[in-house]
Amino acid sequence: MSSSAPLPAGSVVGVIVTRHRSDMLVDSLTAMAKQTHPIAHLIVVDNGPDQPARDAVEACDLPTTWLPSWRNLGGAGGFALGMLHALALGADWVFLGDDDGHAGDETALATLLDLAQRRDLAAVSPVVADKDEPDRLAFPLRRGLTWHRTRTALLAADGAGDDELLPGIASFFNGALFRASTLEVIGVPDLRLFVRGDEVEMHRRMLRSGLAFGTALRATYLHPYGSGEFKPMLGGRLHAQDPEDPVKRYYTYRNRGYLMSQPGMRRIGLLEIPRFAWYFLVTRKDPAAFRTWLRLLKQGRDEHFQRAP
């Protein structure tokens, strides 16, 4: 458990959010403990203490705090709680992880920290790769005007001559490293979003802050493949995010409505309706699904943040 004394200057504090996945969490904890740059303290927010992860956390070879929450705060609230606790401990850097992913190797944190210090970055994330096929990206990543699905293609598309940083783009909840001072500027995730879109909303705030950030091309974070939700249309030239799970679909669409109404994303929002109209009406031929999408989009835009039924 944490002490009342502040951490030494320059300390990195890790934050992981978990719920009912202790078996997967062990890999994330092990990767944290093996980092060549030491982690001063590790905070694990447990959104499901009815099936507690406490034993796994306390077996980790790091100073740890197990933070149980009897109300499921989702990823957004869980990371907010963990990040605020890290700041309260006196962290100068906050290193985020999830229970179903882990650092790609033992030098991931050291690589991120070195890049952030040399290039004066407010935050930096690793390349998020598929656990099962590490050259495949867990999520599509854009470089210039092109979306890439493999790490090889991403690295080969270096038209600017920068082989270590992809500026202005980052995956914040999968291995990202934040300066504590950055969180004072952009804040912590919005509890109301619960899951889905909370990371995009943090990215929006980071862009509007004017702070420098990006993706470290020489560091990786391994995560289950997540691109299956992005359904192709027009021969793969465009994609629409359409989760199979109804609860994920509810939060994805509702939170997207909120995001598209926010400063910095309204122009993108203008393109959403024709794109999804094409997806639902032409590609899927499902007018009822389009009506549901429109209803949830309006719910988010109106800031009606009730939990999923």
PDB file of N, CA and C in Angstrom, residues 146-219:
ATOM      1  N   THR A 146      -2.919   8.064 -45.174  1.00  0.00           N
ATOM      2  CA  THR A 146      -3.091   6.622 -45.352  1.00  0.00           C
ATOM      3  C   THR A 146      -3.260   5.918 -44.013  1.00  0.00           C
ATOM      4  N   TRP A 147      -4.250   5.024 -43.949  1.00  0.00           N
ATOM      5  CA  TRP A 147      -4.444   4.187 -42.767  1.00  0.00           C
ATOM      6  C   TRP A 147      -3.647   2.897 -42.948  1.00  0.00           C
ATOM      7  N   HIS A 148      -2.911   2.514 -41.915  1.00  0.00           N
ATOM      8  CA  HIS A 148      -2.068   1.321 -41.974  1.00  0.00           C
ATOM      9  C   HIS A 148      -2.559   0.278 -40.984  1.00  0.00           C
ATOM     10  N   ARG A 149      -2.384  -0.987 -41.369  1.00  0.00           N
ATOM     11  CA  ARG A 149      -2.836  -2.091 -40.517  1.00  0.00           C
ATOM     12  C   ARG A 149      -1.691  -2.974 -40.043  1.00  0.00           C
ATOM     13  N   THR A 150      -0.463  -2.709 -40.500  1.00  0.00           N
ATOM     14  CA  THR A 150       0.695  -3.459 -40.013  1.00  0.00           C
ATOM     15  C   THR A 150       1.774  -2.486 -39.561  1.00  0.00           C
ATOM     16  N   ARG A 151       2.589  -2.954 -38.643  1.00  0.00           N
ATOM     17  CA  ARG A 151       3.681  -2.114 -38.154  1.00  0.00           C
ATOM     18  C   ARG A 151       4.722  -1.897 -39.241  1.00  0.00           C
ATOM     19  N   THR A 152       4.946  -2.909 -40.058  1.00  0.00           N
ATOM     20  CA  THR A 152       5.911  -2.787 -41.151  1.00  0.00           C
ATOM     21  C   THR A 152       5.508  -1.666 -42.100  1.00  0.00           C
ATOM     22  N   ALA A 153       4.228  -1.638 -42.489  1.00  0.00           N
ATOM     23  CA  ALA A 153       3.754  -0.594 -43.397  1.00  0.00           C
ATOM     24  C   ALA A 153       3.821   0.775 -42.740  1.00  0.00           C
ATOM     25  N   LEU A 154       3.511   0.835 -41.454  1.00  0.00           N
ATOM     26  CA  LEU A 154       3.555   2.110 -40.738  1.00  0.00           C
ATOM     27  C   LEU A 154       4.967   2.683 -40.733  1.00  0.00           C
ATOM     28  N   LEU A 155       5.953   1.842 -40.453  1.00  0.00           N
ATOM     29  CA  LEU A 155       7.342   2.305 -40.400  1.00  0.00           C
ATOM     30  C   LEU A 155       7.872   2.635 -41.798  1.00  0.00           C
ATOM     31  N   ALA A 156       7.381   1.915 -42.809  1.00  0.00           N
ATOM     32  CA  ALA A 156       7.859   2.159 -44.168  1.00  0.00           C
ATOM     33  C   ALA A 156       7.293   3.443 -44.751  1.00  0.00           C
ATOM     34  N   ALA A 157       6.197   3.945 -44.166  1.00  0.00           N
ATOM     35  CA  ALA A 157       5.527   5.136 -44.704  1.00  0.00           C
ATOM     36  C   ALA A 157       6.095   6.409 -44.112  1.00  0.00           C
ATOM     37  N   ASP A 158       7.390   6.436 -43.907  1.00  0.00           N
ATOM     38  CA  ASP A 158       8.039   7.584 -43.276  1.00  0.00           C
ATOM     39  C   ASP A 158       8.474   8.572 -44.340  1.00  0.00           C
ATOM     40  N   GLY A 159       7.560   9.463 -44.711  1.00  0.00           N
ATOM     41  CA  GLY A 159       7.896  10.445 -45.734  1.00  0.00           C
ATOM     42  C   GLY A 159       8.602  11.662 -45.200  1.00  0.00           C
ATOM     43  N   ALA A 160       8.548  11.860 -43.870  1.00  0.00           N
ATOM     44  CA  ALA A 160       9.115  13.073 -43.269  1.00  0.00           C
ATOM     45  C   ALA A 160      10.510  12.848 -42.711  1.00  0.00           C
ATOM     46  N   GLY A 161      11.002  11.625 -42.755  1.00  0.00           N
ATOM     47  CA  GLY A 161      12.341  11.352 -42.255  1.00  0.00           C
ATOM     48  C   GLY A 161      12.433  11.166 -40.761  1.00  0.00           C
ATOM     49  N   ASP A 162      11.293  11.111 -40.034  1.00  0.00           N
ATOM     50  CA  ASP A 162      11.306  10.916 -38.591  1.00  0.00           C
ATOM     51  C   ASP A 162      10.992   9.458 -38.301  1.00  0.00           C
ATOM     52  N   ASP A 163      12.015   8.710 -37.914  1.00  0.00           N
ATOM     53  CA  ASP A 163      11.823   7.275 -37.732  1.00  0.00           C
ATOM     54  C   ASP A 163      11.546   6.892 -36.288  1.00  0.00           C
ATOM     55  N   GLU A 164      11.352   7.878 -35.404  1.00  0.00           N
ATOM     56  CA  GLU A 164      11.094   7.538 -34.010  1.00  0.00           C
ATOM     57  C   GLU A 164       9.791   8.104 -33.470  1.00  0.00           C
ATOM     58  N   LEU A 165       9.165   9.076 -34.158  1.00  0.00           N
ATOM     59  CA  LEU A 165       7.968   9.697 -33.618  1.00  0.00           C
ATOM     60  C   LEU A 165       6.930   9.963 -34.713  1.00  0.00           C
ATOM     61  N   LEU A 166       5.696   9.562 -34.435  1.00  0.00           N
ATOM     62  CA  LEU A 166       4.547   9.939 -35.244  1.00  0.00           C
ATOM     63  C   LEU A 166       3.816  11.033 -34.460  1.00  0.00           C
ATOM     64  N   PRO A 167       3.988  12.295 -34.829  1.00  0.00           N
ATOM     65  CA  PRO A 167       3.461  13.384 -33.999  1.00  0.00           C
ATOM     66  C   PRO A 167       1.958  13.554 -34.122  1.00  0.00           C
ATOM     67  N   GLY A 168       1.341  14.000 -33.023  1.00  0.00           N
ATOM     68  CA  GLY A 168      -0.058  14.377 -33.040  1.00  0.00           C
ATOM     69  C   GLY A 168      -1.058  13.249 -33.026  1.00  0.00           C
ATOM     70  N   ILE A 169      -0.594  12.007 -32.912  1.00  0.00           N
ATOM     71  CA  ILE A 169      -1.468  10.833 -32.862  1.00  0.00           C
ATOM     72  C   ILE A 169      -0.968   9.924 -31.746  1.00  0.00           C
ATOM     73  N   ALA A 170      -1.889   9.422 -30.915  1.00  0.00           N
ATOM     74  CA  ALA A 170      -1.468   8.545 -29.827  1.00  0.00           C
ATOM     75  C   ALA A 170      -2.641   7.699 -29.355  1.00  0.00           C
ATOM     76  N   SER A 171      -2.327   6.556 -28.773  1.00  0.00           N
ATOM     77  CA  SER A 171      -3.314   5.686 -28.135  1.00  0.00           C
ATOM     78  C   SER A 171      -3.083   5.790 -26.636  1.00  0.00           C
ATOM     79  N   PHE A 172      -3.944   6.506 -25.937  1.00  0.00           N
ATOM     80  CA  PHE A 172      -3.621   6.934 -24.582  1.00  0.00           C
ATOM     81  C   PHE A 172      -3.813   5.886 -23.494  1.00  0.00           C
ATOM     82  N   PHE A 173      -4.692   4.917 -23.681  1.00  0.00           N
ATOM     83  CA  PHE A 173      -4.959   3.985 -22.584  1.00  0.00           C
ATOM     84  C   PHE A 173      -4.234   2.653 -22.737  1.00  0.00           C
ATOM     85  N   ASN A 174      -3.351   2.562 -23.703  1.00  0.00           N
ATOM     86  CA  ASN A 174      -2.585   1.332 -23.935  1.00  0.00           C
ATOM     87  C   ASN A 174      -1.093   1.642 -23.937  1.00  0.00           C
ATOM     88  N   GLY A 175      -0.555   1.838 -22.748  1.00  0.00           N
ATOM     89  CA  GLY A 175       0.882   2.027 -22.611  1.00  0.00           C
ATOM     90  C   GLY A 175       1.376   3.444 -22.754  1.00  0.00           C
ATOM     91  N   ALA A 176       0.492   4.440 -22.708  1.00  0.00           N
ATOM     92  CA  ALA A 176       0.928   5.830 -22.865  1.00  0.00           C
ATOM     93  C   ALA A 176       1.580   6.349 -21.585  1.00  0.00           C
ATOM     94  N   LEU A 177       2.512   7.270 -21.774  1.00  0.00           N
ATOM     95  CA  LEU A 177       3.217   7.913 -20.671  1.00  0.00           C
ATOM     96  C   LEU A 177       2.880   9.401 -20.683  1.00  0.00           C
ATOM     97  N   PHE A 178       2.352   9.904 -19.560  1.00  0.00           N
ATOM     98  CA  PHE A 178       1.975  11.304 -19.426  1.00  0.00           C
ATOM     99  C   PHE A 178       2.863  12.009 -18.415  1.00  0.00           C
ATOM    100  N   ARG A 179       3.240  13.245 -18.702  1.00  0.00           N
ATOM    101  CA  ARG A 179       3.785  14.092 -17.651  1.00  0.00           C
ATOM    102  C   ARG A 179       2.650  14.450 -16.695  1.00  0.00           C
ATOM    103  N   ALA A 180       2.963  14.561 -15.400  1.00  0.00           N
ATOM    104  CA  ALA A 180       1.948  14.988 -14.438  1.00  0.00           C
ATOM    105  C   ALA A 180       1.426  16.372 -14.787  1.00  0.00           C
ATOM    106  N   SER A 181       2.310  17.247 -15.244  1.00  0.00           N
ATOM    107  CA  SER A 181       1.900  18.607 -15.588  1.00  0.00           C
ATOM    108  C   SER A 181       0.921  18.625 -16.755  1.00  0.00           C
ATOM    109  N   THR A 182       0.995  17.611 -17.632  1.00  0.00           N
ATOM    110  CA  THR A 182       0.058  17.522 -18.754  1.00  0.00           C
ATOM    111  C   THR A 182      -1.364  17.301 -18.252  1.00  0.00           C
ATOM    112  N   LEU A 183      -1.508  16.454 -17.237  1.00  0.00           N
ATOM    113  CA  LEU A 183      -2.836  16.157 -16.712  1.00  0.00           C
ATOM    114  C   LEU A 183      -3.444  17.371 -16.026  1.00  0.00           C
ATOM    115  N   GLU A 184      -2.599  18.286 -15.539  1.00  0.00           N
ATOM    116  CA  GLU A 184      -3.107  19.539 -14.979  1.00  0.00           C
ATOM    117  C   GLU A 184      -3.709  20.426 -16.068  1.00  0.00           C
ATOM    118  N   VAL A 185      -3.250  20.243 -17.305  1.00  0.00           N
ATOM    119  CA  VAL A 185      -3.731  21.054 -18.424  1.00  0.00           C
ATOM    120  C   VAL A 185      -4.957  20.423 -19.085  1.00  0.00           C
ATOM    121  N   ILE A 186      -4.902  19.106 -19.353  1.00  0.00           N
ATOM    122  CA  ILE A 186      -5.989  18.468 -20.113  1.00  0.00           C
ATOM    123  C   ILE A 186      -6.997  17.757 -19.225  1.00  0.00           C
ATOM    124  N   GLY A 187      -6.662  17.522 -17.958  1.00  0.00           N
ATOM    125  CA  GLY A 187      -7.566  16.824 -17.073  1.00  0.00           C
ATOM    126  C   GLY A 187      -7.453  15.317 -17.192  1.00  0.00           C
ATOM    127  N   VAL A 188      -8.394  14.624 -16.564  1.00  0.00           N
ATOM    128  CA  VAL A 188      -8.446  13.160 -16.576  1.00  0.00           C
ATOM    129  C   VAL A 188      -9.695  12.732 -17.353  1.00  0.00           C
ATOM    130  N   PRO A 189      -9.827  11.450 -17.690  1.00  0.00           N
ATOM    131  CA  PRO A 189     -10.981  11.005 -18.478  1.00  0.00           C
ATOM    132  C   PRO A 189     -12.315  11.372 -17.832  1.00  0.00           C
ATOM    133  N   ASP A 190     -13.327  11.537 -18.679  1.00  0.00           N
ATOM    134  CA  ASP A 190     -14.662  11.957 -18.268  1.00  0.00           C
ATOM    135  C   ASP A 190     -15.462  10.740 -17.812  1.00  0.00           C
ATOM    136  N   LEU A 191     -15.780  10.689 -16.521  1.00  0.00           N
ATOM    137  CA  LEU A 191     -16.521   9.570 -15.942  1.00  0.00           C
ATOM    138  C   LEU A 191     -17.821   9.281 -16.694  1.00  0.00           C
ATOM    139  N   ARG A 192     -18.463  10.311 -17.231  1.00  0.00           N
ATOM    140  CA  ARG A 192     -19.767  10.142 -17.861  1.00  0.00           C
ATOM    141  C   ARG A 192     -19.712   9.224 -19.079  1.00  0.00           C
ATOM    142  N   LEU A 193     -18.561   9.151 -19.729  1.00  0.00           N
ATOM    143  CA  LEU A 193     -18.462   8.345 -20.946  1.00  0.00           C
ATOM    144  C   LEU A 193     -18.396   6.855 -20.654  1.00  0.00           C
ATOM    145  N   PHE A 194     -17.986   6.491 -19.457  1.00  0.00           N
ATOM    146  CA  PHE A 194     -17.946   5.110 -18.972  1.00  0.00           C
ATOM    147  C   PHE A 194     -16.965   4.262 -19.775  1.00  0.00           C
ATOM    148  N   VAL A 195     -17.336   3.847 -20.969  1.00  0.00           N
ATOM    149  CA  VAL A 195     -16.411   3.169 -21.894  1.00  0.00           C
ATOM    150  C   VAL A 195     -16.706   3.679 -23.303  1.00  0.00           C
ATOM    151  N   ARG A 196     -15.776   3.516 -24.192  1.00  0.00           N
ATOM    152  CA  ARG A 196     -15.889   3.883 -25.591  1.00  0.00           C
ATOM    153  C   ARG A 196     -15.898   5.403 -25.783  1.00  0.00           C
ATOM    154  N   GLY A 197     -14.909   5.888 -26.478  1.00  0.00           N
ATOM    155  CA  GLY A 197     -14.828   7.310 -26.780  1.00  0.00           C
ATOM    156  C   GLY A 197     -14.114   8.130 -25.725  1.00  0.00           C
ATOM    157  N   ASP A 198     -13.862   7.557 -24.552  1.00  0.00           N
ATOM    158  CA  ASP A 198     -13.175   8.301 -23.505  1.00  0.00           C
ATOM    159  C   ASP A 198     -11.734   8.625 -23.901  1.00  0.00           C
ATOM    160  N   GLU A 199     -11.105   7.692 -24.600  1.00  0.00           N
ATOM    161  CA  GLU A 199      -9.739   7.914 -25.068  1.00  0.00           C
ATOM    162  C   GLU A 199      -9.708   8.958 -26.184  1.00  0.00           C
ATOM    163  N   VAL A 200     -10.705   8.900 -27.084  1.00  0.00           N
ATOM    164  CA  VAL A 200     -10.795   9.889 -28.157  1.00  0.00           C
ATOM    165  C   VAL A 200     -11.012  11.279 -27.573  1.00  0.00           C
ATOM    166  N   GLU A 201     -11.807  11.360 -26.517  1.00  0.00           N
ATOM    167  CA  GLU A 201     -12.095  12.653 -25.904  1.00  0.00           C
ATOM    168  C   GLU A 201     -10.833  13.242 -25.257  1.00  0.00           C
ATOM    169  N   MET A 202     -10.012  12.388 -24.641  1.00  0.00           N
ATOM    170  CA  MET A 202      -8.729  12.856 -24.096  1.00  0.00           C
ATOM    171  C   MET A 202      -7.819  13.334 -25.228  1.00  0.00           C
ATOM    172  N   HIS A 203      -7.836  12.614 -26.333  1.00  0.00           N
ATOM    173  CA  HIS A 203      -7.028  12.985 -27.498  1.00  0.00           C
ATOM    174  C   HIS A 203      -7.472  14.351 -28.021  1.00  0.00           C
ATOM    175  N   ARG A 204      -8.793  14.580 -28.050  1.00  0.00           N
ATOM    176  CA  ARG A 204      -9.335  15.871 -28.481  1.00  0.00           C
ATOM    177  C   ARG A 204      -8.808  17.001 -27.599  1.00  0.00           C
ATOM    178  N   ARG A 205      -8.828  16.785 -26.302  1.00  0.00           N
ATOM    179  CA  ARG A 205      -8.348  17.817 -25.368  1.00  0.00           C
ATOM    180  C   ARG A 205      -6.852  18.074 -25.551  1.00  0.00           C
ATOM    181  N   MET A 206      -6.112  16.996 -25.779  1.00  0.00           N
ATOM    182  CA  MET A 206      -4.671  17.142 -25.974  1.00  0.00           C
ATOM    183  C   MET A 206      -4.375  17.974 -27.217  1.00  0.00           C
ATOM    184  N   LEU A 207      -5.082  17.704 -28.300  1.00  0.00           N
ATOM    185  CA  LEU A 207      -4.881  18.475 -29.524  1.00  0.00           C
ATOM    186  C   LEU A 207      -5.182  19.954 -29.296  1.00  0.00           C
ATOM    187  N   ARG A 208      -6.273  20.253 -28.590  1.00  0.00           N
ATOM    188  CA  ARG A 208      -6.669  21.636 -28.370  1.00  0.00           C
ATOM    189  C   ARG A 208      -5.749  22.359 -27.389  1.00  0.00           C
ATOM    190  N   SER A 209      -5.043  21.598 -26.558  1.00  0.00           N
ATOM    191  CA  SER A 209      -4.137  22.220 -25.592  1.00  0.00           C
ATOM    192  C   SER A 209      -2.903  22.830 -26.251  1.00  0.00           C
ATOM    193  N   GLY A 210      -2.542  22.326 -27.444  1.00  0.00           N
ATOM    194  CA  GLY A 210      -1.331  22.787 -28.115  1.00  0.00           C
ATOM    195  C   GLY A 210      -0.068  22.109 -27.624  1.00  0.00           C
ATOM    196  N   LEU A 211      -0.185  21.182 -26.684  1.00  0.00           N
ATOM    197  CA  LEU A 211       0.986  20.471 -26.178  1.00  0.00           C
ATOM    198  C   LEU A 211       1.472  19.448 -27.209  1.00  0.00           C
ATOM    199  N   ALA A 212       2.767  19.203 -27.193  1.00  0.00           N
ATOM    200  CA  ALA A 212       3.355  18.247 -28.138  1.00  0.00           C
ATOM    201  C   ALA A 212       3.208  16.822 -27.620  1.00  0.00           C
ATOM    202  N   PHE A 213       2.773  15.902 -28.503  1.00  0.00           N
ATOM    203  CA  PHE A 213       2.635  14.500 -28.131  1.00  0.00           C
ATOM    204  C   PHE A 213       2.720  13.661 -29.392  1.00  0.00           C
ATOM    205  N   GLY A 214       2.760  12.349 -29.236  1.00  0.00           N
ATOM    206  CA  GLY A 214       2.803  11.490 -30.401  1.00  0.00           C
ATOM    207  C   GLY A 214       2.986  10.032 -30.052  1.00  0.00           C
ATOM    208  N   THR A 215       3.241   9.233 -31.087  1.00  0.00           N
ATOM    209  CA  THR A 215       3.460   7.793 -30.937  1.00  0.00           C
ATOM    210  C   THR A 215       4.930   7.481 -31.154  1.00  0.00           C
ATOM    211  N   ALA A 216       5.507   6.764 -30.215  1.00  0.00           N
ATOM    212  CA  ALA A 216       6.901   6.334 -30.326  1.00  0.00           C
ATOM    213  C   ALA A 216       6.960   5.092 -31.208  1.00  0.00           C
ATOM    214  N   LEU A 217       7.566   5.225 -32.371  1.00  0.00           N
ATOM    215  CA  LEU A 217       7.569   4.142 -33.350  1.00  0.00           C
ATOM    216  C   LEU A 217       8.487   2.993 -32.965  1.00  0.00           C
ATOM    217  N   ARG A 218       9.339   3.201 -31.965  1.00  0.00           N
ATOM    218  CA  ARG A 218      10.275   2.145 -31.552  1.00  0.00           C
ATOM    219  C   ARG A 218       9.836   1.428 -30.276  1.00  0.00           C
ATOM    220  N   ALA A 219       8.647   1.745 -29.788  1.00  0.00           N
ATOM    221  CA  ALA A 219       8.109   1.071 -28.599  1.00  0.00           C
ATOM    222  C   ALA A 219       6.785   0.414 -28.968  1.00  0.00           C
TER     223      ALA A 219
END
